mmCIF file of C-alpha atoms in Angstrom:
data_model
loop_
_atom_site.group_PDB
_atom_site.id
_atom_site.type_symbol
_atom_site.label_atom_id
_atom_site.label_comp_id
_atom_site.label_asym_id
_atom_site.label_seq_id
_atom_site.Cartn_x
_atom_site.Cartn_y
_atom_site.Cartn_z
ATOM 1 C CA MET A 752 -0.238 -0.263 -0.059
ATOM 2 C CA GLU A 753 1.222 3.574 -0.824
ATOM 3 C CA LYS A 754 1.501 5.962 1.698
ATOM 4 C CA LYS A 755 2.176 9.717 1.514
ATOM 5 C CA TYR A 756 3.066 12.090 4.780
ATOM 6 C CA ASP A 757 3.125 15.119 5.613
ATOM 7 C CA ILE A 758 5.521 17.146 8.073
ATOM 8 C CA GLN A 759 3.449 16.367 11.081
ATOM 9 C CA GLU A 760 3.506 12.631 10.175
ATOM 10 C CA ILE A 761 7.179 12.705 9.925
ATOM 11 C CA LEU A 762 7.553 14.572 13.111
ATOM 12 C CA LYS A 763 5.628 11.612 14.833
ATOM 13 C CA LEU A 764 8.270 8.903 13.688
ATOM 14 C CA LEU A 765 11.672 11.023 13.317
ATOM 15 C CA PRO A 766 13.298 12.358 16.695
ATOM 16 C CA HIS A 767 14.764 15.265 14.482
ATOM 17 C CA ARG A 768 13.525 18.703 15.200
ATOM 18 C CA TYR A 769 14.884 22.121 13.323
ATOM 19 C CA PRO A 770 17.193 22.632 12.058
ATOM 20 C CA PHE A 771 17.941 19.005 11.682
ATOM 21 C CA VAL A 772 14.667 17.474 10.295
ATOM 22 C CA LEU A 773 16.101 17.521 6.399
ATOM 23 C CA ILE A 774 12.577 15.884 4.932
ATOM 24 C CA ASP A 775 9.305 17.988 4.310
ATOM 25 C CA ARG A 776 6.972 15.516 3.117
ATOM 26 C CA VAL A 777 6.946 11.803 1.873
ATOM 27 C CA LEU A 778 5.760 11.287 -1.447
ATOM 28 C CA GLU A 779 5.331 7.700 -1.646
ATOM 29 C CA LEU A 780 5.927 5.020 1.104
ATOM 30 C CA ILE A 781 5.845 1.115 0.352
ATOM 31 C CA PRO A 782 6.216 -0.505 3.778
ATOM 32 C CA GLY A 783 9.278 -3.075 4.013
ATOM 33 C CA ASP A 784 10.472 -1.680 0.398
ATOM 34 C CA ARG A 785 11.062 1.818 -0.522
ATOM 35 C CA ILE A 786 10.266 5.582 -0.021
ATOM 36 C CA VAL A 787 10.275 8.479 -2.008
ATOM 37 C CA ALA A 788 10.441 11.916 0.119
ATOM 38 C CA LEU A 789 11.122 15.261 -0.756
ATOM 39 C CA LYS A 790 13.476 18.179 0.650
ATOM 40 C CA ASN A 791 12.976 21.804 -0.324
ATOM 41 C CA VAL A 792 16.327 23.694 -0.284
ATOM 42 C CA THR A 793 15.711 27.583 0.803
ATOM 43 C CA ILE A 794 18.280 30.067 1.212
ATOM 44 C CA ASN A 795 16.800 30.019 4.998
ATOM 45 C CA GLU A 796 18.758 26.847 5.891
ATOM 46 C CA PRO A 797 21.307 27.877 8.723
ATOM 47 C CA PHE A 798 24.177 25.885 6.972
ATOM 48 C CA PHE A 799 23.931 28.542 4.059
ATOM 49 C CA GLN A 800 25.270 31.006 6.634
ATOM 50 C CA GLY A 801 28.709 29.625 6.609
ATOM 51 C CA HIS A 802 29.207 26.856 3.849
ATOM 52 C CA PHE A 803 30.260 28.811 0.988
ATOM 53 C CA PRO A 804 28.686 32.095 2.021
ATOM 54 C CA THR A 805 29.353 33.847 -1.427
ATOM 55 C CA TYR A 806 28.031 30.808 -3.266
ATOM 56 C CA ALA A 807 25.673 28.817 -1.255
ATOM 57 C CA VAL A 808 25.998 24.981 -1.456
ATOM 58 C CA MET A 809 23.957 22.407 0.368
ATOM 59 C CA PRO A 810 26.792 20.406 2.172
ATOM 60 C CA GLY A 811 26.731 16.738 0.939
ATOM 61 C CA VAL A 812 27.050 15.118 4.214
ATOM 62 C CA LEU A 813 23.540 16.400 4.913
ATOM 63 C CA ILE A 814 22.127 15.473 1.669
ATOM 64 C CA VAL A 815 23.126 11.944 2.833
ATOM 65 C CA GLU A 816 21.712 12.732 6.600
ATOM 66 C CA ALA A 817 18.462 13.676 4.443
ATOM 67 C CA MET A 818 18.152 10.264 2.572
ATOM 68 C CA ALA A 819 19.305 8.506 6.090
ATOM 69 C CA GLN A 820 16.004 10.279 7.829
ATOM 70 C CA ALA A 821 14.078 9.185 4.709
ATOM 71 C CA GLY A 822 15.202 5.399 5.338
ATOM 72 C CA GLY A 823 14.273 5.878 9.088
ATOM 73 C CA VAL A 824 10.944 6.643 8.222
ATOM 74 C CA LEU A 825 10.424 3.702 5.605
ATOM 75 C CA TYR A 826 12.016 1.286 8.342
ATOM 76 C CA LEU A 827 9.734 2.981 11.432
ATOM 77 C CA ASP A 828 6.537 2.917 8.985
ATOM 78 C CA SER A 829 7.435 -1.006 8.164
ATOM 79 C CA GLN A 830 7.344 -1.851 11.945
ATOM 80 C CA PRO A 831 4.451 -2.939 14.061
ATOM 81 C CA PRO A 832 2.837 0.230 16.046
ATOM 82 C CA GLU A 833 4.920 -0.959 19.063
ATOM 83 C CA LYS A 834 7.927 -0.682 17.749
ATOM 84 C CA ARG A 835 7.608 3.067 15.832
ATOM 85 C CA GLY A 836 8.822 4.572 19.056
ATOM 86 C CA ALA A 837 12.578 3.175 18.735
ATOM 87 C CA LEU A 838 15.353 5.075 17.642
ATOM 88 C CA VAL A 839 17.055 4.588 14.172
ATOM 89 C CA TYR A 840 20.787 5.108 14.565
ATOM 90 C CA PHE A 841 22.812 5.884 11.387
ATOM 91 C CA MET A 842 25.859 3.835 11.332
ATOM 92 C CA GLY A 843 27.850 3.937 8.144
ATOM 93 C CA MET A 844 27.556 4.733 4.796
ATOM 94 C CA ASP A 845 29.557 2.952 1.433
ATOM 95 C CA ASN A 846 29.505 4.260 -2.147
ATOM 96 C CA VAL A 847 28.671 7.663 -1.375
ATOM 97 C CA LYS A 848 28.889 9.785 -4.386
ATOM 98 C CA PHE A 849 28.214 13.567 -5.140
ATOM 99 C CA ARG A 850 27.638 14.434 -8.809
ATOM 100 C CA LYS A 851 26.266 18.110 -8.653
ATOM 101 C CA PRO A 852 25.934 20.597 -6.087
ATOM 102 C CA VAL A 853 22.544 21.400 -4.265
ATOM 103 C CA VAL A 854 21.878 25.408 -4.047
ATOM 104 C CA PRO A 855 18.749 27.197 -2.654
ATOM 105 C CA GLY A 856 15.901 26.918 -4.534
ATOM 106 C CA ASP A 857 16.457 23.494 -5.549
ATOM 107 C CA GLN A 858 13.691 20.452 -4.611
ATOM 108 C CA ILE A 859 15.684 17.014 -3.501
ATOM 109 C CA ILE A 860 13.475 14.094 -4.311
ATOM 110 C CA LEU A 861 14.900 11.246 -2.013
ATOM 111 C CA GLU A 862 14.627 7.632 -3.027
ATOM 112 C CA VAL A 863 15.459 5.055 -0.820
ATOM 113 C CA LYS A 864 15.112 1.551 -0.853
ATOM 114 C CA LEU A 865 15.428 -1.470 1.768
ATOM 115 C CA LEU A 866 18.212 -3.966 0.654
ATOM 116 C CA ARG A 867 18.773 -6.062 3.602
ATOM 117 C CA GLU A 868 17.273 -6.448 7.123
ATOM 118 C CA ARG A 869 18.729 -8.452 9.920
ATOM 119 C CA LEU A 870 18.345 -9.310 13.682
ATOM 120 C CA ARG A 871 19.505 -5.536 14.626
ATOM 121 C CA ALA A 872 20.827 -3.674 11.309
ATOM 122 C CA ILE A 873 19.357 -2.525 8.079
ATOM 123 C CA LYS A 874 21.061 -1.848 4.790
ATOM 124 C CA MET A 875 19.704 0.866 2.276
ATOM 125 C CA ALA A 876 20.172 2.243 -1.161
ATOM 126 C CA GLY A 877 19.662 6.221 -1.877
ATOM 127 C CA THR A 878 19.797 8.496 -4.203
ATOM 128 C CA ALA A 879 19.145 12.115 -4.196
ATOM 129 C CA LYS A 880 17.814 13.792 -7.519
ATOM 130 C CA VAL A 881 17.271 17.729 -8.633
ATOM 131 C CA ASP A 882 15.358 18.100 -11.616
ATOM 132 C CA ASP A 883 15.552 14.034 -12.419
ATOM 133 C CA LYS A 884 19.303 14.163 -12.374
ATOM 134 C CA VAL A 885 21.220 12.247 -9.853
ATOM 135 C CA VAL A 886 23.077 14.835 -7.614
ATOM 136 C CA ALA A 887 24.236 12.277 -4.690
ATOM 137 C CA GLU A 888 23.650 8.351 -4.058
ATOM 138 C CA ALA A 889 24.966 6.255 -1.137
ATOM 139 C CA GLU A 890 24.544 2.976 0.676
ATOM 140 C CA LEU A 891 23.488 3.411 4.228
ATOM 141 C CA MET A 892 23.056 1.035 7.609
ATOM 142 C CA ALA A 893 21.518 2.002 10.462
ATOM 143 C CA THR A 894 20.943 0.150 13.586
ATOM 144 C CA PHE A 895 17.845 0.664 16.067
ATOM 145 C CA GLY A 896 17.383 0.427 19.565
ATOM 146 C CA GLU A 897 14.286 1.078 22.594
#
């Protein structure tokens, strides 16, 4: 079943809050499989004050964090209701590639697919696109706790 979430539903699943919640909306979610989420990049983001202030570029590590947050929503939504309060901890990333800069005014579409789930860890593959062009990609690992 496909689901869509607004920011209020995202905040019910993720512990992140401003200025560190990095997804604005879930466009599609298929539990246990994949998620498509959206991040609107605006000049008001606090990181633009210090990251290349004369040429505002979103830090790549925050693009990867946005993928990880989308993956966290995917994982938590895929769990039974009694496990949805668990914290998901980002543990690692492999094969990270940055293809193009992300600047204010861009809208990032984050696509994350669950590759593998083990007893206490998950592996996901993520891509970030702007205007249908890949700007970043990564394999992400996470663990979860109580």
